[in-house]
CSV table of C-alpha atoms in Angstrom, one decimal:
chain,number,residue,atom,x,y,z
A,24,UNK,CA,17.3,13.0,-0.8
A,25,UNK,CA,20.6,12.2,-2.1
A,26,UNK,CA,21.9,15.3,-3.9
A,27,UNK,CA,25.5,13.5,-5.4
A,28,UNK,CA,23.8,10.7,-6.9
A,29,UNK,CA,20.4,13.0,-8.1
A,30,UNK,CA,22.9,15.1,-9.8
A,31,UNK,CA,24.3,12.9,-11.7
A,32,UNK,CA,21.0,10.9,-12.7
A,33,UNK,CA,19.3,14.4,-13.9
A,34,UNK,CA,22.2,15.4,-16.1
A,35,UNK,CA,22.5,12.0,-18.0
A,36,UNK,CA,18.4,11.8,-18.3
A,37,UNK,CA,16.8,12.1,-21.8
A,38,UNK,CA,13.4,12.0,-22.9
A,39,UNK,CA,14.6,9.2,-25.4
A,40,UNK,CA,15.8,6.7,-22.0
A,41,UNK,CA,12.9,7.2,-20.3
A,42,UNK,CA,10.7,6.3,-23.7
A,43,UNK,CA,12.8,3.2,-23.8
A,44,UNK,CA,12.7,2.3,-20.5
A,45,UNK,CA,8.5,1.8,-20.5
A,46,UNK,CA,8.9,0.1,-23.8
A,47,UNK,CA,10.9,-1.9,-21.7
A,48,UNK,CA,8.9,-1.9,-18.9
A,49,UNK,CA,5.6,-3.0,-20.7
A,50,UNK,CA,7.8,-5.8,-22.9
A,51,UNK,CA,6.5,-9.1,-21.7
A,52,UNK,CA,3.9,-8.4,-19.5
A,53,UNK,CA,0.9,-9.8,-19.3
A,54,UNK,CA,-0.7,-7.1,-18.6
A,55,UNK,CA,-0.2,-3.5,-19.0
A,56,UNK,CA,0.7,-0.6,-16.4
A,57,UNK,CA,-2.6,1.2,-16.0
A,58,UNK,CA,-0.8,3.8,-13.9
A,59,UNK,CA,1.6,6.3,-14.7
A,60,UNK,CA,5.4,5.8,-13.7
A,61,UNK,CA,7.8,8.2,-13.3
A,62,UNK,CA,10.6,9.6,-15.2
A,63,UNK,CA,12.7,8.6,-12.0
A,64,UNK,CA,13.0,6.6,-9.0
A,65,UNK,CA,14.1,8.3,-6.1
A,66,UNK,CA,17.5,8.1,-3.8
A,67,UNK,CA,17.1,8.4,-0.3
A,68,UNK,CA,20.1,8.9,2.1
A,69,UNK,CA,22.0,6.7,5.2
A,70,UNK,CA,20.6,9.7,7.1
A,71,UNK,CA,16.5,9.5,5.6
A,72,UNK,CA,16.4,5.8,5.4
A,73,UNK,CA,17.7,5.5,9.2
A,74,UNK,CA,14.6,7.7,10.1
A,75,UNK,CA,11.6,5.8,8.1
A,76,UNK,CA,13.3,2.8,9.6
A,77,UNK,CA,12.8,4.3,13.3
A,78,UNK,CA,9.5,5.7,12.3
A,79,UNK,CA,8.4,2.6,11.0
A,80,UNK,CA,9.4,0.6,13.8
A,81,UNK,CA,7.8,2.9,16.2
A,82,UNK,CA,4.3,2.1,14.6
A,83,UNK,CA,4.8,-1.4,14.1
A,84,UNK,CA,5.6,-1.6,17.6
A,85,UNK,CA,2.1,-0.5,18.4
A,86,UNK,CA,0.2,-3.1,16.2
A,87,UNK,CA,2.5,-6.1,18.1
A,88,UNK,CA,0.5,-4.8,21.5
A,89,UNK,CA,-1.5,-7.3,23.2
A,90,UNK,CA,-5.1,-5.7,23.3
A,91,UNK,CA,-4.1,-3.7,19.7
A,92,UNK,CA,-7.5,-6.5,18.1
A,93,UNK,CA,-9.9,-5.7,21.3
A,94,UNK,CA,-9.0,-2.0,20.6
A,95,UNK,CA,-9.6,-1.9,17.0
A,96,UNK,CA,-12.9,-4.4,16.9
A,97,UNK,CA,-15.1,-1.1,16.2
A,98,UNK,CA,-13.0,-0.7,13.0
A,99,UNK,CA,-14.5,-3.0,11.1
A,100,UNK,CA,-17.6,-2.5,9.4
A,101,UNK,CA,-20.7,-5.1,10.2
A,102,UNK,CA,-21.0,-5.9,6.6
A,103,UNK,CA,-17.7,-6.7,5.8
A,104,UNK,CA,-17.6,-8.9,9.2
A,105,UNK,CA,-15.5,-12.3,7.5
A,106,UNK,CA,-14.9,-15.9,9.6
A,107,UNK,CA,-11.4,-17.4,9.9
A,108,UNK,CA,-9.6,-14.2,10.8
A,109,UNK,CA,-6.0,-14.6,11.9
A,110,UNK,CA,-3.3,-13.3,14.4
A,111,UNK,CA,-1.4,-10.8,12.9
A,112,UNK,CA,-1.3,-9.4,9.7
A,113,UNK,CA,0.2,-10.8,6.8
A,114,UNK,CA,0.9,-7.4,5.1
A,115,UNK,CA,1.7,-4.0,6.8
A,116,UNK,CA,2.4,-0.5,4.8
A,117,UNK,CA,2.9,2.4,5.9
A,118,UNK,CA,2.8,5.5,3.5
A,119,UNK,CA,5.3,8.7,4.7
A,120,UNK,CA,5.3,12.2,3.4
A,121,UNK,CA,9.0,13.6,3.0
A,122,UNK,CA,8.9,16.8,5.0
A,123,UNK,CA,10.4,19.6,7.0
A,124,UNK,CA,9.7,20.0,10.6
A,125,UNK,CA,10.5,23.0,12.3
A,126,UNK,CA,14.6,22.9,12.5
A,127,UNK,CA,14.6,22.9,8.7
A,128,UNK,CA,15.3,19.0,9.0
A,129,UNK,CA,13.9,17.0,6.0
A,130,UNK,CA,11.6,14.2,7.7
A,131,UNK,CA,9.1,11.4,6.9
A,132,UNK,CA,5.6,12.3,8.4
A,133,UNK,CA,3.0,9.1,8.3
A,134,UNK,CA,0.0,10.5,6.1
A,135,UNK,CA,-1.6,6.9,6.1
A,136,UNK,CA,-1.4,2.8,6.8
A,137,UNK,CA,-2.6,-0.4,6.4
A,138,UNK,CA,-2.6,-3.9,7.0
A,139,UNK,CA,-3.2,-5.3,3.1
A,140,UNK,CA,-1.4,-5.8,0.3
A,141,UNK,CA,0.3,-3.4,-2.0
A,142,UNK,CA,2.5,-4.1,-5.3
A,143,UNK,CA,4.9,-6.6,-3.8
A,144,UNK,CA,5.7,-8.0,-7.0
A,145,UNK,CA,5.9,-4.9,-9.2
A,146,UNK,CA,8.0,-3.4,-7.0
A,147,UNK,CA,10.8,-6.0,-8.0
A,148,UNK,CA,10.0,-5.6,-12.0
A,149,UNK,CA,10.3,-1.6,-11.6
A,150,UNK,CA,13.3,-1.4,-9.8
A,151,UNK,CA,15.5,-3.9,-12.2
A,152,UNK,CA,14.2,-1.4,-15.2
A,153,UNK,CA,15.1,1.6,-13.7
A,154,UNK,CA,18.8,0.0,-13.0
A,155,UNK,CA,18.9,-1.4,-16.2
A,156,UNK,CA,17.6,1.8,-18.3
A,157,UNK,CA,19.4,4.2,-15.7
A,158,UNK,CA,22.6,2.5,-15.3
A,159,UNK,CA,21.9,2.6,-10.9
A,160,UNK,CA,25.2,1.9,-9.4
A,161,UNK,CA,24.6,-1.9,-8.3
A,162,UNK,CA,25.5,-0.5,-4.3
A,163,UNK,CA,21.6,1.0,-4.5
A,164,UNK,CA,19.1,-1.5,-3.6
A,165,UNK,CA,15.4,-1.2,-2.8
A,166,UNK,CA,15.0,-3.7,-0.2
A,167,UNK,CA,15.6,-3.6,3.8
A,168,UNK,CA,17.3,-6.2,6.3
A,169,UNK,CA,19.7,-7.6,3.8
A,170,UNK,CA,17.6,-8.8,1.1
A,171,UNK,CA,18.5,-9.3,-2.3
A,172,UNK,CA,15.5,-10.0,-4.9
A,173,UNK,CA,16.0,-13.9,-4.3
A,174,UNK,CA,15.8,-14.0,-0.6
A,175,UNK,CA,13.1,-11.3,-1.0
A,176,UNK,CA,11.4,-13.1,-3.0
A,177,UNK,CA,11.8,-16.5,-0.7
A,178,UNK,CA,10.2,-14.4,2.0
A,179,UNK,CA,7.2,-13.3,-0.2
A,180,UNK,CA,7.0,-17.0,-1.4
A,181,UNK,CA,7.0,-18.1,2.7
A,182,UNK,CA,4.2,-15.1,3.4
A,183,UNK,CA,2.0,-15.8,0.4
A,184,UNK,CA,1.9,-19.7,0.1
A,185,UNK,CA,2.2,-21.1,4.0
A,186,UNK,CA,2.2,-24.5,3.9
A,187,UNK,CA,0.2,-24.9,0.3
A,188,UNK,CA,1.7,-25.2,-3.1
A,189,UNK,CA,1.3,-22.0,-5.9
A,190,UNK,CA,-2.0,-24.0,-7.2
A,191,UNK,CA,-4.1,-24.1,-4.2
A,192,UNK,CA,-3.6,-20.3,-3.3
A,193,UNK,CA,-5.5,-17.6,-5.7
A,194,UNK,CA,-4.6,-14.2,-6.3
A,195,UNK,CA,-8.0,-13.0,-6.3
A,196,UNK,CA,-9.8,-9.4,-7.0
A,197,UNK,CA,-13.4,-8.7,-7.9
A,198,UNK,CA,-12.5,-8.3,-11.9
A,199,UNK,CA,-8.9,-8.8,-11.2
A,200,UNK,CA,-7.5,-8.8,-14.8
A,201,UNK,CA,-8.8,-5.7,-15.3
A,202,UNK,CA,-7.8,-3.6,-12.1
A,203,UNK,CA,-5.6,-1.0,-12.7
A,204,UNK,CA,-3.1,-3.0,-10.5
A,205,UNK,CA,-2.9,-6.5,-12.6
A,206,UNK,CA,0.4,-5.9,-14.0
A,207,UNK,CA,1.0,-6.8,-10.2
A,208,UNK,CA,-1.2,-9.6,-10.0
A,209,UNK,CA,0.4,-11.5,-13.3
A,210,UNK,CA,4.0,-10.5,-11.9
A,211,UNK,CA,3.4,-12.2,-8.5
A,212,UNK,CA,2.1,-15.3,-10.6
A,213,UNK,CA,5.2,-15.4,-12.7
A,214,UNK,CA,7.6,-14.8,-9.6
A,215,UNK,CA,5.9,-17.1,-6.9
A,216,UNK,CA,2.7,-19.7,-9.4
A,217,UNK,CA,-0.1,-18.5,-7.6
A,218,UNK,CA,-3.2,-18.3,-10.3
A,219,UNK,CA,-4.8,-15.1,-10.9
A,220,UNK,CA,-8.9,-15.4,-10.1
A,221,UNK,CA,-11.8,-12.8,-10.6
A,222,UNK,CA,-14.6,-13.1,-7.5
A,223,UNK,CA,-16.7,-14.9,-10.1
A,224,UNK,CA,-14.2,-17.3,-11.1
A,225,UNK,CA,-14.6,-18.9,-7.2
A,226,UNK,CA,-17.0,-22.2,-7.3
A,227,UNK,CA,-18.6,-23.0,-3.8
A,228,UNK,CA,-19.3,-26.9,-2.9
A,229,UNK,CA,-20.3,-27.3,0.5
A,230,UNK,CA,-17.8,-25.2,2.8
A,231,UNK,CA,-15.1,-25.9,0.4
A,232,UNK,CA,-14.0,-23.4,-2.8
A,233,UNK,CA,-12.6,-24.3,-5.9
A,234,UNK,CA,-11.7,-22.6,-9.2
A,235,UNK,CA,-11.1,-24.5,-12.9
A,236,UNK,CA,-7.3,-25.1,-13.4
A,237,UNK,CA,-6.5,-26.8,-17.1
A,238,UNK,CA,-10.3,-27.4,-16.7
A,239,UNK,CA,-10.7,-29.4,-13.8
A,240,UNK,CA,-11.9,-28.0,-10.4
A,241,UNK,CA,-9.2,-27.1,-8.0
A,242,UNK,CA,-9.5,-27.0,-4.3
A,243,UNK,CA,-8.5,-23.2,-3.0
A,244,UNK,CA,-6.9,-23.3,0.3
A,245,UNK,CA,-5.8,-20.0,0.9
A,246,UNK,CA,-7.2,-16.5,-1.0
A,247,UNK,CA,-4.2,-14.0,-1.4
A,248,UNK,CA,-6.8,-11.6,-1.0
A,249,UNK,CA,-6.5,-8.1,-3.1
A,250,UNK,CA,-10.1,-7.0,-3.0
A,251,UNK,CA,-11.2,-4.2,-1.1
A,252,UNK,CA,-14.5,-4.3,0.1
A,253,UNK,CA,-15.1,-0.5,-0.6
A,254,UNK,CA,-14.9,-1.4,-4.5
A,255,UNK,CA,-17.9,-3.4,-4.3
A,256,UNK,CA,-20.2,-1.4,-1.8
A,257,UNK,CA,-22.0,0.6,-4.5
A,258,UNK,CA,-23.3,-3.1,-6.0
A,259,UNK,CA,-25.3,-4.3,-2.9
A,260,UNK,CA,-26.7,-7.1,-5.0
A,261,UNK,CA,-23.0,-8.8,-6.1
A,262,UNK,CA,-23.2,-11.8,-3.7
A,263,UNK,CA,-26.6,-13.0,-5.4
A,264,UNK,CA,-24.2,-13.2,-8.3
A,265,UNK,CA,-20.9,-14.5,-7.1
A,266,UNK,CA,-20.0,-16.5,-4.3
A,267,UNK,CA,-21.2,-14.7,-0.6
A,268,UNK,CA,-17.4,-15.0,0.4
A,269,UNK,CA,-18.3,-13.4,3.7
A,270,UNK,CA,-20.0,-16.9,5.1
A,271,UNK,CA,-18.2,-19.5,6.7
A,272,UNK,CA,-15.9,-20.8,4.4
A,273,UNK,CA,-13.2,-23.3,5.1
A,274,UNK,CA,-10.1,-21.1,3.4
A,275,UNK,CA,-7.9,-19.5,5.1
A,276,UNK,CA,-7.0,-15.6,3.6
A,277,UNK,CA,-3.6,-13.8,3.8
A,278,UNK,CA,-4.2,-10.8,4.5
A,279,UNK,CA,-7.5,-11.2,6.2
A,280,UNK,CA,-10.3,-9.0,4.7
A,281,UNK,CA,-10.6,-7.6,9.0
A,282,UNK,CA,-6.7,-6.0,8.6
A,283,UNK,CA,-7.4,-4.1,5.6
A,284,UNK,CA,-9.8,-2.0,8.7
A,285,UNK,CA,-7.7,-2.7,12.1
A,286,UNK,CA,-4.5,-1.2,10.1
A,287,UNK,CA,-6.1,1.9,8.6
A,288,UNK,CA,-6.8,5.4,9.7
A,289,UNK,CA,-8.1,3.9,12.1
A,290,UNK,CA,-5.1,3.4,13.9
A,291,UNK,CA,-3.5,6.8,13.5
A,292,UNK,CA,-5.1,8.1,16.7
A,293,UNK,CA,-3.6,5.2,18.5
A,294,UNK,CA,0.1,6.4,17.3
A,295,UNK,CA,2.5,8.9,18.9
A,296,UNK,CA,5.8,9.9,18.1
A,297,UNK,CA,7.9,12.3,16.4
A,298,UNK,CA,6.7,11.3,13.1
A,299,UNK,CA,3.3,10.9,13.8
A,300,UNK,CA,1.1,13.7,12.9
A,301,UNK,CA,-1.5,14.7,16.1
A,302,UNK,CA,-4.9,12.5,15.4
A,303,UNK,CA,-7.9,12.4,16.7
A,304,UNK,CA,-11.6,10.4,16.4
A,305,UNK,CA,-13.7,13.3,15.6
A,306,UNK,CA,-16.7,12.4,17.9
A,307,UNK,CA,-13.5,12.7,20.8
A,308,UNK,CA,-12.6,16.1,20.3
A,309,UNK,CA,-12.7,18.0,23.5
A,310,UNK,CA,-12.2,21.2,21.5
A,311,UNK,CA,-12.0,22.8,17.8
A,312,UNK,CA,-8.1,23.8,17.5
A,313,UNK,CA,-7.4,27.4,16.8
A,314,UNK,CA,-5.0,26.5,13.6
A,315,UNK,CA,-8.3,24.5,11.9
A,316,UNK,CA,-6.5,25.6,9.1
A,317,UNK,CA,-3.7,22.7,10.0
A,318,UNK,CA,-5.8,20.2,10.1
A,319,UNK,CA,-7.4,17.9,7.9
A,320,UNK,CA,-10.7,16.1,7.9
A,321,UNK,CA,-10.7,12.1,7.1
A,322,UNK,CA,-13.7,9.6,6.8
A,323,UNK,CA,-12.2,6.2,8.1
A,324,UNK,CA,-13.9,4.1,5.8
A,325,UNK,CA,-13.2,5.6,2.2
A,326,UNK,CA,-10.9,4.5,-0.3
A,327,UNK,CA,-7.7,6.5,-2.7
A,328,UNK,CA,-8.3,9.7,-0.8
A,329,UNK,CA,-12.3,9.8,-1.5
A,330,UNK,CA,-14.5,12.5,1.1
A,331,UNK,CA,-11.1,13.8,2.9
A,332,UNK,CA,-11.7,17.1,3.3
A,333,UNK,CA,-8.8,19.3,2.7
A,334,UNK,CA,-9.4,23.1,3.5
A,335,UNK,CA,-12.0,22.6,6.7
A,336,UNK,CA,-14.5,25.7,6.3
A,337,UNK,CA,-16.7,27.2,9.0
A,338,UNK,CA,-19.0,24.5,9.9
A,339,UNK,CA,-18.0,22.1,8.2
A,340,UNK,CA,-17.4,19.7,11.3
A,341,UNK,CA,-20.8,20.3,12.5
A,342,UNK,CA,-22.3,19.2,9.4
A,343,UNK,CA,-20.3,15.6,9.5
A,344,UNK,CA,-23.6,13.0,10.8
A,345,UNK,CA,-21.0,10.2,12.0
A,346,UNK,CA,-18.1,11.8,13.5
A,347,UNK,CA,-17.2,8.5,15.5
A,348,UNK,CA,-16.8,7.4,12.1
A,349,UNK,CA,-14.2,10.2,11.1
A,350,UNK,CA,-10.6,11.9,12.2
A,351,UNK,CA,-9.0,15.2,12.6
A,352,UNK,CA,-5.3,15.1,11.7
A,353,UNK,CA,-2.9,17.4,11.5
A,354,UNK,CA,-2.1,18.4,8.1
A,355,UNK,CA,0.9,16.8,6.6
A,356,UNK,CA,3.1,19.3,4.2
A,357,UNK,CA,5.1,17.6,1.7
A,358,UNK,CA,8.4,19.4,1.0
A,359,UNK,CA,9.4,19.4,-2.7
A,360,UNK,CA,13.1,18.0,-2.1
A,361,UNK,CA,13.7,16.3,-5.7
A,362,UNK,CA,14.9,18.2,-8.1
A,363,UNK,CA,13.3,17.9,-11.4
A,364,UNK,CA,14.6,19.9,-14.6
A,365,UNK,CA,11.3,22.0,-14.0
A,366,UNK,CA,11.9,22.7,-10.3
A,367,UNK,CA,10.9,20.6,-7.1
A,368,UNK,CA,8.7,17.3,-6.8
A,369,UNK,CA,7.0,16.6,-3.4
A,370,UNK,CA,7.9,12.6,-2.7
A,371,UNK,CA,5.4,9.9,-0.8
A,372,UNK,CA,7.5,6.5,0.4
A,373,UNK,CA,5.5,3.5,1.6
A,374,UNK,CA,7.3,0.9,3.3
A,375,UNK,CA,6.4,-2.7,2.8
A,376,UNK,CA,6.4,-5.1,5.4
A,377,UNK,CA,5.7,-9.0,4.9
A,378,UNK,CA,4.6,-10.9,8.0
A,379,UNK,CA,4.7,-15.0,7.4
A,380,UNK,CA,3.1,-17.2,9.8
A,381,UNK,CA,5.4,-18.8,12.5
A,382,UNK,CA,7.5,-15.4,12.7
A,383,UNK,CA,7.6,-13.3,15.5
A,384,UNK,CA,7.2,-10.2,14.2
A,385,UNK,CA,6.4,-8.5,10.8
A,386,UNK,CA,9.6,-7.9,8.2
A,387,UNK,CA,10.7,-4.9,6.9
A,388,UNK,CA,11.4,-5.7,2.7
A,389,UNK,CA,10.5,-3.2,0.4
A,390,UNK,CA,9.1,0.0,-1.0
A,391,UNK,CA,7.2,1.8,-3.1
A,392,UNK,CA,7.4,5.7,-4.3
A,393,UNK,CA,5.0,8.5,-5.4
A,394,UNK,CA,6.3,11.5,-7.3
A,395,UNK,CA,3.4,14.4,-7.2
A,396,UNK,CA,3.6,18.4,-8.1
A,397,UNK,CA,-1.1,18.4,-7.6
A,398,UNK,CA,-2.4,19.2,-4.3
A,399,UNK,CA,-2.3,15.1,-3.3
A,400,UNK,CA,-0.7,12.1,-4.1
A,401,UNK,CA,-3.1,10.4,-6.4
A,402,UNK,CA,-3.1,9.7,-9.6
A,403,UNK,CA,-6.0,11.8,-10.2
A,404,UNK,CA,-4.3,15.0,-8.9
A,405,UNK,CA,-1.2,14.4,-11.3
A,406,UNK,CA,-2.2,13.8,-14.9
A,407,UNK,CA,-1.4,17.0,-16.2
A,408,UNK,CA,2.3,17.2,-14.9
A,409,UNK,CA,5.8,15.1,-16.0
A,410,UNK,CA,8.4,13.7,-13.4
A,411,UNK,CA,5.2,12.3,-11.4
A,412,UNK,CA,3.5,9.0,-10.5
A,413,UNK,CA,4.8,5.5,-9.4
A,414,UNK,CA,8.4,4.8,-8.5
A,415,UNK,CA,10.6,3.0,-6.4
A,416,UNK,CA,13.3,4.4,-3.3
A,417,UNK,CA,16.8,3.2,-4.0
A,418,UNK,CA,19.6,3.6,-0.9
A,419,UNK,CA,22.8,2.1,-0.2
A,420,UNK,CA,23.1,-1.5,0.7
């Protein structure tokens, strides 16, 4: 990471700026961060960028493979099996560990991807409070190819909407005002019109779905889908209360429900390259590796880091039922490269593609950051430490 411009941050930080800064932060939204953000953003350099760049082309490269739906049909669960699916995906993200491989170079590792939505709006909100409360030299930018927040924001419009206007495209989650990611959900509506609508707010008429706008039905064209189908597993009776959005419907979705499962861990055995770690479909593995202790046992179909197992034990791959349904990865060790007053933080940096339809290929835009000193990412591993949580990767323009 940048160690000029991290100086300089860290010796003008006070407790009293970054107090402001979420005052700031919360003032005017319509909802309020659920998640904890950190005391900084982070400041990558021409040389770290460059690689998550070349990384993140490598993988996308993959996905733009003709066959790349044939191969990852098996991905998707039967239940969770929805009509109208499209191309390409309308969102990719890729999350990558900040590292050290074994010249002493600091690298970005991919720990995990996927082909759904992540906080495209927030991102934008965060990043203009940090520079504000900060004082971020206005050379630093979080986006990629160019993009300032209005051409961004054109581009997020173009992926979003299609053809419709803001009112016949929903931002829609199960309860979605109260997910811990709504501040994102209101945000988009402010930046781009599109309503924000809870599962049970969609009405069904034939084929067709509609929702109450200014209290007359609306038509819905298009679902700017943020609900993940693991959420609302454990109620196997929700569809005899809301809408069965997994019959034929004539909406069209962005992303498609079947992304969120092609563009998962699912794909990681697929991947190669330098900053790939080695993956493999459990129920494929010719032979246990000698270093078990480097590796790191993942259920495909789990959700915020739920069932991976960490520290494999003596028969602990035996005991796994499905293994076709699991992967063997090599563990990923994040290197603690920013330097808070209270010594190093390990750093997590998802890239944030947006993929419009009638483009060629998916766009590079954004990003998002996650500051952790717990044994993972999540907020759940964190809560007892400072200088952790959500943040955003600044780098010259």
């Amino acid at each position: 990471m940048n160690p000029t411009i991290r100086k300089t941050f860290n010796e003008s930080f006070t407790e009293e700026k970054y107090a402001d800064f979420l005052v700031d932060l919360n003032a005017g939204v319509k909802s309020p961060i659920e998640f904890r953000i950190a005391e900084t953003p982070v400041f990558l350099t021409d040389d770290f960028r460059d690689k998550l760049i070349k990384a993140g082309d490598e993988i996308v490269a993959t996905i733009l493979k003709p066959g790349f739906k044939d191969i990852t049909e098996r991905a998707i669960p039967g239940a969770w099996r929805i009509t109208n699916e499209n191309a390409h995906p309308h969102f990719i993200t890729l999350d990558f560990g900040v590292c050290k491989d074994g010249a002493g170079n600091i690298v970005p590792k991919l720990i995990e991807l996927q082909g759904f939505p992540s906080l495209y709006g927030f991102q934008v909100h965060l990043a203009e409070n940090y520079r504000h409360a900060f004082d971020i030299h206005g050379n630093q930018t979080i986006f990629f190819n160019g993009l300032n927040k209005s051409s961004y924001l054109d581009l997020l419009r173009k992926t979003i909407l299609g053809p419709y206007q803001p009112d016949e495209v929903v931002i829609m989650d199960v309860d979605a005002p109260n997910q811990k990611t709504a501040v994102d959900f209101y945000l988009t509506e402010g930046y781009i019109g599109t309503p924000v609508v809870s599962l049970a707010d969609l009405i069904q008429q034939g084929s067709q779905l509609f929702y109450l706008h200014h209290g007359e039905q609306k038509r819905i064209r298009r679902i700017y889908n943020r609900l993940i189908f693991d959420e609302i597993e454990s109620d196997p009776e929700i569809f005899d209360k809301v809408v069965d959005i997994r019959q034929p419907l004539d909406v069209e979705w962005v992303a498609h429900p079947s992304w969120f499962y092609r563009i998962s861990k699912f794909t990681m055995p697929l991947l190669q390259g330098d900053y790939i770690p080695k993956t493999q479909f459990l129920h494929e593995l010719k032979e246990t590796p000698a270093d078990l202790q480097n590796y790191v046992l993942k259920p495909l179909f789990s959700f915020a880091g739920q069932g991976v197992i960490i520290d494999i034990m003596d028969g602990d791959i035996e005991k796994i039922k499905d293994p076709e349904n699991w992967i063997l990865q090599e563990k990923v060790t994040y290197e603690p490269v920013l330097k808070s007053p209270d010594g190093g933080v390990k750093i997590e940096i998802r890239l944030m593609y947006l993929w419009p339809d009638g483009d060629a290929k998916p766009t590079l835009a954004i990003n998002l950051a996650r500051l952790s000193k717990g044994k993972m990412i999540g907020v759940r591993y964190n809560k007892d430490f400072n200088w952790v949580g959500g943040t955003v990767a600044f780098m010259h323009k």
